[in-house]
Coordinates of C-alpha atoms in Angstrom, one line a residue:
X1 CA -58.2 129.7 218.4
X2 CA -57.5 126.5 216.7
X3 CA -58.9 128.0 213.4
X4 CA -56.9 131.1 213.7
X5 CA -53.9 128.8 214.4
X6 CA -54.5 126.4 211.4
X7 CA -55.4 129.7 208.8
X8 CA -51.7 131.2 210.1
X9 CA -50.3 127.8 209.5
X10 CA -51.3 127.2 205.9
X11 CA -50.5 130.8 205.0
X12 CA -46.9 130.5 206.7
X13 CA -46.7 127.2 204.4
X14 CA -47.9 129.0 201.3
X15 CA -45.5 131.5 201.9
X16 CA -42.3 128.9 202.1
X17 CA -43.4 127.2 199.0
X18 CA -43.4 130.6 197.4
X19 CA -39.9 131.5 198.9
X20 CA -38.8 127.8 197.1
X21 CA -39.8 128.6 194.0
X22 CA -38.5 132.0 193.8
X23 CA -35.0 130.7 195.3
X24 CA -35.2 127.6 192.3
X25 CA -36.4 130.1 189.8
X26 CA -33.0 132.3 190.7
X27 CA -30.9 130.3 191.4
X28 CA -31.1 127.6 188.6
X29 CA -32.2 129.4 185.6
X30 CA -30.8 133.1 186.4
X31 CA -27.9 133.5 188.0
X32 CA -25.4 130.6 185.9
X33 CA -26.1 133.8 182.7
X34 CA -24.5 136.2 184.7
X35 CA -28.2 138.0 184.9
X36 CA -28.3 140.9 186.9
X37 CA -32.2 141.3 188.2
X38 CA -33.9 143.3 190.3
X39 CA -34.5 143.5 194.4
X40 CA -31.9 141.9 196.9
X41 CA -31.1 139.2 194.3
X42 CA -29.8 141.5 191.8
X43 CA -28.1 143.8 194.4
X44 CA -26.4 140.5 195.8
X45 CA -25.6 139.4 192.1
X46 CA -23.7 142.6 191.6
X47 CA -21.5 141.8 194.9
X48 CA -20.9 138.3 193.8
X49 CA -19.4 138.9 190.4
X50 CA -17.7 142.6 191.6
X51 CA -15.6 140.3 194.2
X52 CA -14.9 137.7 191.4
X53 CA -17.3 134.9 193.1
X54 CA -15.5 135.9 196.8
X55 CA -19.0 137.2 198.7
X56 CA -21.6 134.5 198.1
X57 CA -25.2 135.7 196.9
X58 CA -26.9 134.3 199.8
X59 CA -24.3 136.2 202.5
X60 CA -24.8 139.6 201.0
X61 CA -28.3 139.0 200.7
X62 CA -28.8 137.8 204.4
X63 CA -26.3 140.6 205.9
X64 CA -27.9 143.8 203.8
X65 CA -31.4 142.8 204.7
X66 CA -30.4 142.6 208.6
X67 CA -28.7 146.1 208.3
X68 CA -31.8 147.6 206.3
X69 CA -34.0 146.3 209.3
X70 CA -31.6 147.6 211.9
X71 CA -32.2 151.2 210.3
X72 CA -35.7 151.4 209.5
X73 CA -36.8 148.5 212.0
X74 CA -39.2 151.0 214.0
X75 CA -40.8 152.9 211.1
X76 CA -41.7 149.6 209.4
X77 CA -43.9 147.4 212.7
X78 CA -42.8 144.2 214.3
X79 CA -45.0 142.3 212.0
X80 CA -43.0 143.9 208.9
X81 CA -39.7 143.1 210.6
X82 CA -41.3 139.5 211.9
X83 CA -42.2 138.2 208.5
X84 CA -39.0 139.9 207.0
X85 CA -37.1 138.2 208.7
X86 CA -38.8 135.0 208.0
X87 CA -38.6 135.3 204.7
X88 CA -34.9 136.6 204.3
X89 CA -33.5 134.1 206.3
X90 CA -35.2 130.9 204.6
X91 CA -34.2 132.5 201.2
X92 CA -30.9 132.8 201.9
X93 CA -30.5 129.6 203.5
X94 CA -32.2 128.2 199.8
X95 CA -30.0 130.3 197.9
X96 CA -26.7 129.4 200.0
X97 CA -27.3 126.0 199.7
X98 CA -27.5 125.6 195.7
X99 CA -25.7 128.6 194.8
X100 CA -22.7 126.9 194.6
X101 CA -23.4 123.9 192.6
X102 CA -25.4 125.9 189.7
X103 CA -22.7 128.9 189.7
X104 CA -19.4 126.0 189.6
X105 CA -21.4 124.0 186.5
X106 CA -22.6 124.7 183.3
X107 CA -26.2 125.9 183.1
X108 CA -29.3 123.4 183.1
X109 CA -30.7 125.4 180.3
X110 CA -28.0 126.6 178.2
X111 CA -30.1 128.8 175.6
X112 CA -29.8 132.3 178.0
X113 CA -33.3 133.8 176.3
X114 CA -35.1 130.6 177.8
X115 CA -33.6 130.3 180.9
X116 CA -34.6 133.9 181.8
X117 CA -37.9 133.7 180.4
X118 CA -38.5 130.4 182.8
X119 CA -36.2 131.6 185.6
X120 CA -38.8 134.8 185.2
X121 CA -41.9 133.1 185.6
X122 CA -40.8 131.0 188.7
X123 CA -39.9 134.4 190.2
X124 CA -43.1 135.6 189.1
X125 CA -45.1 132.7 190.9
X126 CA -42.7 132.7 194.0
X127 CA -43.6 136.0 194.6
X128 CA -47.1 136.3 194.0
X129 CA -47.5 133.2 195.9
X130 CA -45.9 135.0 199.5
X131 CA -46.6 137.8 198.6
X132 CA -50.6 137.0 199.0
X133 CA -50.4 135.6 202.1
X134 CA -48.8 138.9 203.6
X135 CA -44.9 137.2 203.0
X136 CA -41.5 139.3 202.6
X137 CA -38.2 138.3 202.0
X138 CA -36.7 142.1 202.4
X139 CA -34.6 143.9 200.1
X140 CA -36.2 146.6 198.1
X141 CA -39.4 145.8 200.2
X142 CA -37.5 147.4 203.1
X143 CA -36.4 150.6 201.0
X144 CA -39.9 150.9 199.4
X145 CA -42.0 150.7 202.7
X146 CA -39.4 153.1 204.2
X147 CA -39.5 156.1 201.0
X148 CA -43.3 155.2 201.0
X149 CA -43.2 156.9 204.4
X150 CA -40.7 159.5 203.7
X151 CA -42.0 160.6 200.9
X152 CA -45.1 160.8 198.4
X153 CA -44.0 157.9 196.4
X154 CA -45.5 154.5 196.5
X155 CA -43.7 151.4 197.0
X156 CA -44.4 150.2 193.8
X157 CA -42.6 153.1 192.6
X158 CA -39.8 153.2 194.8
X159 CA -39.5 149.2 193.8
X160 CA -39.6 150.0 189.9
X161 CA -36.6 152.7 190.4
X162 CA -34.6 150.3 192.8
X163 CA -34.4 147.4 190.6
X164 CA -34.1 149.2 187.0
X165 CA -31.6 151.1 188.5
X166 CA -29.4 147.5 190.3
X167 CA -30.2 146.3 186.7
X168 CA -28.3 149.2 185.1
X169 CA -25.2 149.0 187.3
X170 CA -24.6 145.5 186.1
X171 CA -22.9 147.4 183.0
X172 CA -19.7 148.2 185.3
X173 CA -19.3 145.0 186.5
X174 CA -15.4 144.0 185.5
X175 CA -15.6 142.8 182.0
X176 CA -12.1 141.7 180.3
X177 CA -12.3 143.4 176.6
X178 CA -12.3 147.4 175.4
X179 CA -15.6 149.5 175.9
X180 CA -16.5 148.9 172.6
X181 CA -17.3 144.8 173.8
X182 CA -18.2 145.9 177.3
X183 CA -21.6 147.7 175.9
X184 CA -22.3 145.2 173.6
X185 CA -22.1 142.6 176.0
X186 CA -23.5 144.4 178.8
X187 CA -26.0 145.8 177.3
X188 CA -27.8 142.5 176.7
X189 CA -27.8 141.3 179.3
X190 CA -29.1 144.2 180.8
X191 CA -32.0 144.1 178.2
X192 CA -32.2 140.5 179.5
X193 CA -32.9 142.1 183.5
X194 CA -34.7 144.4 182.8
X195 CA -37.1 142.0 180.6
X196 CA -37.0 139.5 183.6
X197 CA -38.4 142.4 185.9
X198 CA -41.3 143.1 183.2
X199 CA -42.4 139.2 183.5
X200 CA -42.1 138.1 186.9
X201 CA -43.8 141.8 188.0
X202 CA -46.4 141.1 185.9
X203 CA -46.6 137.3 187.1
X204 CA -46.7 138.5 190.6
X205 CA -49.2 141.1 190.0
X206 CA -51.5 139.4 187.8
X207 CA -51.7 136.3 190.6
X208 CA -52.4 138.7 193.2
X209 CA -55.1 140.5 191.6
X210 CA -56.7 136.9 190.7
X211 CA -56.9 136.1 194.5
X212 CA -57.9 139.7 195.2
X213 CA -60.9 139.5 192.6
X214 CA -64.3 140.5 193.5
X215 CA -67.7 139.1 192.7
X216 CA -71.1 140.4 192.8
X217 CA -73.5 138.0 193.4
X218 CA -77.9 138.6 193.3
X219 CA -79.7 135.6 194.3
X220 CA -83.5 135.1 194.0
X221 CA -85.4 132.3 195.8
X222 CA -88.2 131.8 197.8
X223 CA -86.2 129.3 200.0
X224 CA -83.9 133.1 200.5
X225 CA -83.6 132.5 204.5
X226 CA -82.1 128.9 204.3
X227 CA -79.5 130.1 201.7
X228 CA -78.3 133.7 203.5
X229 CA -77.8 131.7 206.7
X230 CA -75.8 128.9 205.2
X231 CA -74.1 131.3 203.0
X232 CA -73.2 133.9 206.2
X233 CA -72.2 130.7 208.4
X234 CA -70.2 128.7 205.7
X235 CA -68.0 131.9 203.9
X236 CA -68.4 134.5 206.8
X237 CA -69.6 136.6 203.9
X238 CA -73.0 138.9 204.6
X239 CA -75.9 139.4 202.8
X240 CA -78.3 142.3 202.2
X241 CA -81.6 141.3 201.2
X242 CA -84.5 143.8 199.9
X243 CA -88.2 143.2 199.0
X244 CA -88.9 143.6 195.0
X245 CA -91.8 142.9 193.2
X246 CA -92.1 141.3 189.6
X247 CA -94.1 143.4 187.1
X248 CA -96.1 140.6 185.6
X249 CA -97.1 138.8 188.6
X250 CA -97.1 141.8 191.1
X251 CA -95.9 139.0 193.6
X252 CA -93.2 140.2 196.1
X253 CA -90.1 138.3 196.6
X254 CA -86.9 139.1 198.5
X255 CA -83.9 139.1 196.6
X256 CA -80.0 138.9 197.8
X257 CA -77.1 140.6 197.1
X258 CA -73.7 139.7 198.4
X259 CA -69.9 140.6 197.8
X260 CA -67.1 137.8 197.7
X261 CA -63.5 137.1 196.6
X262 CA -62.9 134.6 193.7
X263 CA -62.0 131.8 195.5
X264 CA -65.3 131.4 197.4
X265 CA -67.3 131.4 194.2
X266 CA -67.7 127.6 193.7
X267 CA -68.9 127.4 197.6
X268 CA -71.9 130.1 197.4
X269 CA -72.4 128.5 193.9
X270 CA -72.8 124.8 195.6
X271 CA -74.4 126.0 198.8
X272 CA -76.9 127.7 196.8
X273 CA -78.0 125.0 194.5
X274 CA -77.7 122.3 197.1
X275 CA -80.9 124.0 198.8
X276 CA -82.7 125.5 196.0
X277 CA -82.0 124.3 192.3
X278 CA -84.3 126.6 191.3
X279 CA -82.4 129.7 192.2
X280 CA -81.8 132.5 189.9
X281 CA -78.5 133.8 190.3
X282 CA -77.0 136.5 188.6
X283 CA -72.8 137.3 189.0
X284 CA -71.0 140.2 187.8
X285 CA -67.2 141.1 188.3
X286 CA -66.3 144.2 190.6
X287 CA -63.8 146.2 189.5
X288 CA -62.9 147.3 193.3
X289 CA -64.8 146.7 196.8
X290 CA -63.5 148.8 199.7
X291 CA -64.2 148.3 203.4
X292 CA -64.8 146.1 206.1
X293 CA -63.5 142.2 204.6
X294 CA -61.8 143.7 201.3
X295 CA -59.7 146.1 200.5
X296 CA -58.3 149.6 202.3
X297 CA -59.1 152.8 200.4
X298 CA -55.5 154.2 200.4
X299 CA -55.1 158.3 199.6
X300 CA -52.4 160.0 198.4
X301 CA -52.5 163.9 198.2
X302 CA -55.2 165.8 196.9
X303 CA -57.4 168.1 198.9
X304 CA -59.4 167.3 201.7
X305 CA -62.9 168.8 202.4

């Protein structure tokens, strides 16, 4: 209980700190350039500017999200709805509060390619930082896991079309010149959100799939028992062991094969030469593990047997 406790404690930590730095990364380095991004953000970017700075990011933000959870609140599981509206509500409070000072002053970084790029990679770590630990803030989370549902489409999809498309209606935001200047002008900075989704999606996906890494380890060592119990006790990973016997010598030895994330590798690596310094160990990188203390085999269409 008290583990279970302290593991949902650090990830609910993990996911604020991710929340921060996706609301500094916004806030601060995007929004000042009139950048019009993807997700809720971008959606409650288009608001702000459409009512001439009238309908703060934050309050668009907060009230959308609570009306996309109202509609699609039963198809998406209390824990969906729990963490979303965790996530929404501390985002929006971070947003509310320094929205106002960056949008009133002249930006902290006035070169607009740089600020993107950096306000990108914040977003980029934000979210690959909550989302890992199972965190949402809403938005086009909501609409993707709904069409996911509805529809063939994954949510990564549905994401991708949501935010180019929030991106692209930043072009009829009011603009005072002819249409001439209006594409000019909007199309860069459209360039610029559509290049901000291409970092921070990659960001995001690249940290998650480091975390999300598997590793093959085979282990051989005659002190074998002492090092699968230590192993199984300390990680909570198993082990499968088998007999095999060395061509030269025609002595039989039992070898060890195991499965881990990433993050564990430096324990099994310390645990095993702690007892045995002799060890041979032999690591490989696996592409994909599915089942039982990894990841779900998720099917889409195709035929069943």
């Amino acid at each position: 209980m008290k583990i279970d406790l302290k593991s949902q404690a650090q990830s609910l930590a993990v996911i604020t700190l991710g929340i921060i730095i996706y609301a500094v990364g916004f806030t601060v380095f995007i929004l000042p350039h009139h950048i019009v991004i993807g997700g809720m953000a971008g959606f409650s970017t288009l608001v702000y500017y459409a009512s001439f700075g009238k309908i703060p990011v934050a309050v668009t933000m907060y009230g959308v999200n609570l009306l996309l959870l109202l509609m699609g609140g039963r198809m998406l599981g209390r824990g969906f709805v729990l963490r979303t509206i965790y996530g929404a509500t501390v985002l929006s409070l971070l947003i509310g509060v320094m929205e106002g000072y960056f949008t009133s002053h002249p930006p902290l970084v006035s070169s607009t390619p740089m600020s993107v790029m950096m306000g990108s990679v914040l977003l980029g770590f934000g979210i690959g930082l909550y989302y890992s630990h199972h965190g949402t803030c809403g938005g086009t989370d909501i609409v993707a896991a709904i069409m996911s549902q509805k529809t063939t489409l994954s949510m990564g999809r549905v994401m991708l079309i949501v935010d180019v498309t929030i991106v692209a209606l930043s072009f009829f935001l009011p603009f005072d010149g002819d249409m001439e200047m209006r594409v000019q002008v909007r199309t860069e900075t459209i360039i610029y959100g559509w290049l901000s989704i291409l970092i921070y999606s990659l960001l995001a996906d690249k940290y998650m799939a480091a975390g999300r890494q598997t590793v093959q380890f085979i282990i051989l060592s005659d002190k074998w028992s002492e090092i699968a119990e230590r192993i199984t006790h300390d990680t909570g990973r198993g082990i499968t062991t088998w007999e095999a016997r060395g061509y030269w010598t025609g002595n039989v030895r039992t070898m060890m094969m195991l499965w881990c994330r990433k993050y564990d590798l430096h324990q099994i690596y310390y645990i095993i030469k702690s007892i045995d310094e002799n060890a041979y160990i032999v690591t490989t990188n696996v592409r994909s593990v599915y089942g039982n203390g990894f990841d779900h085999l998720r099917l889409r269409g195709g035929k069943k047997s």
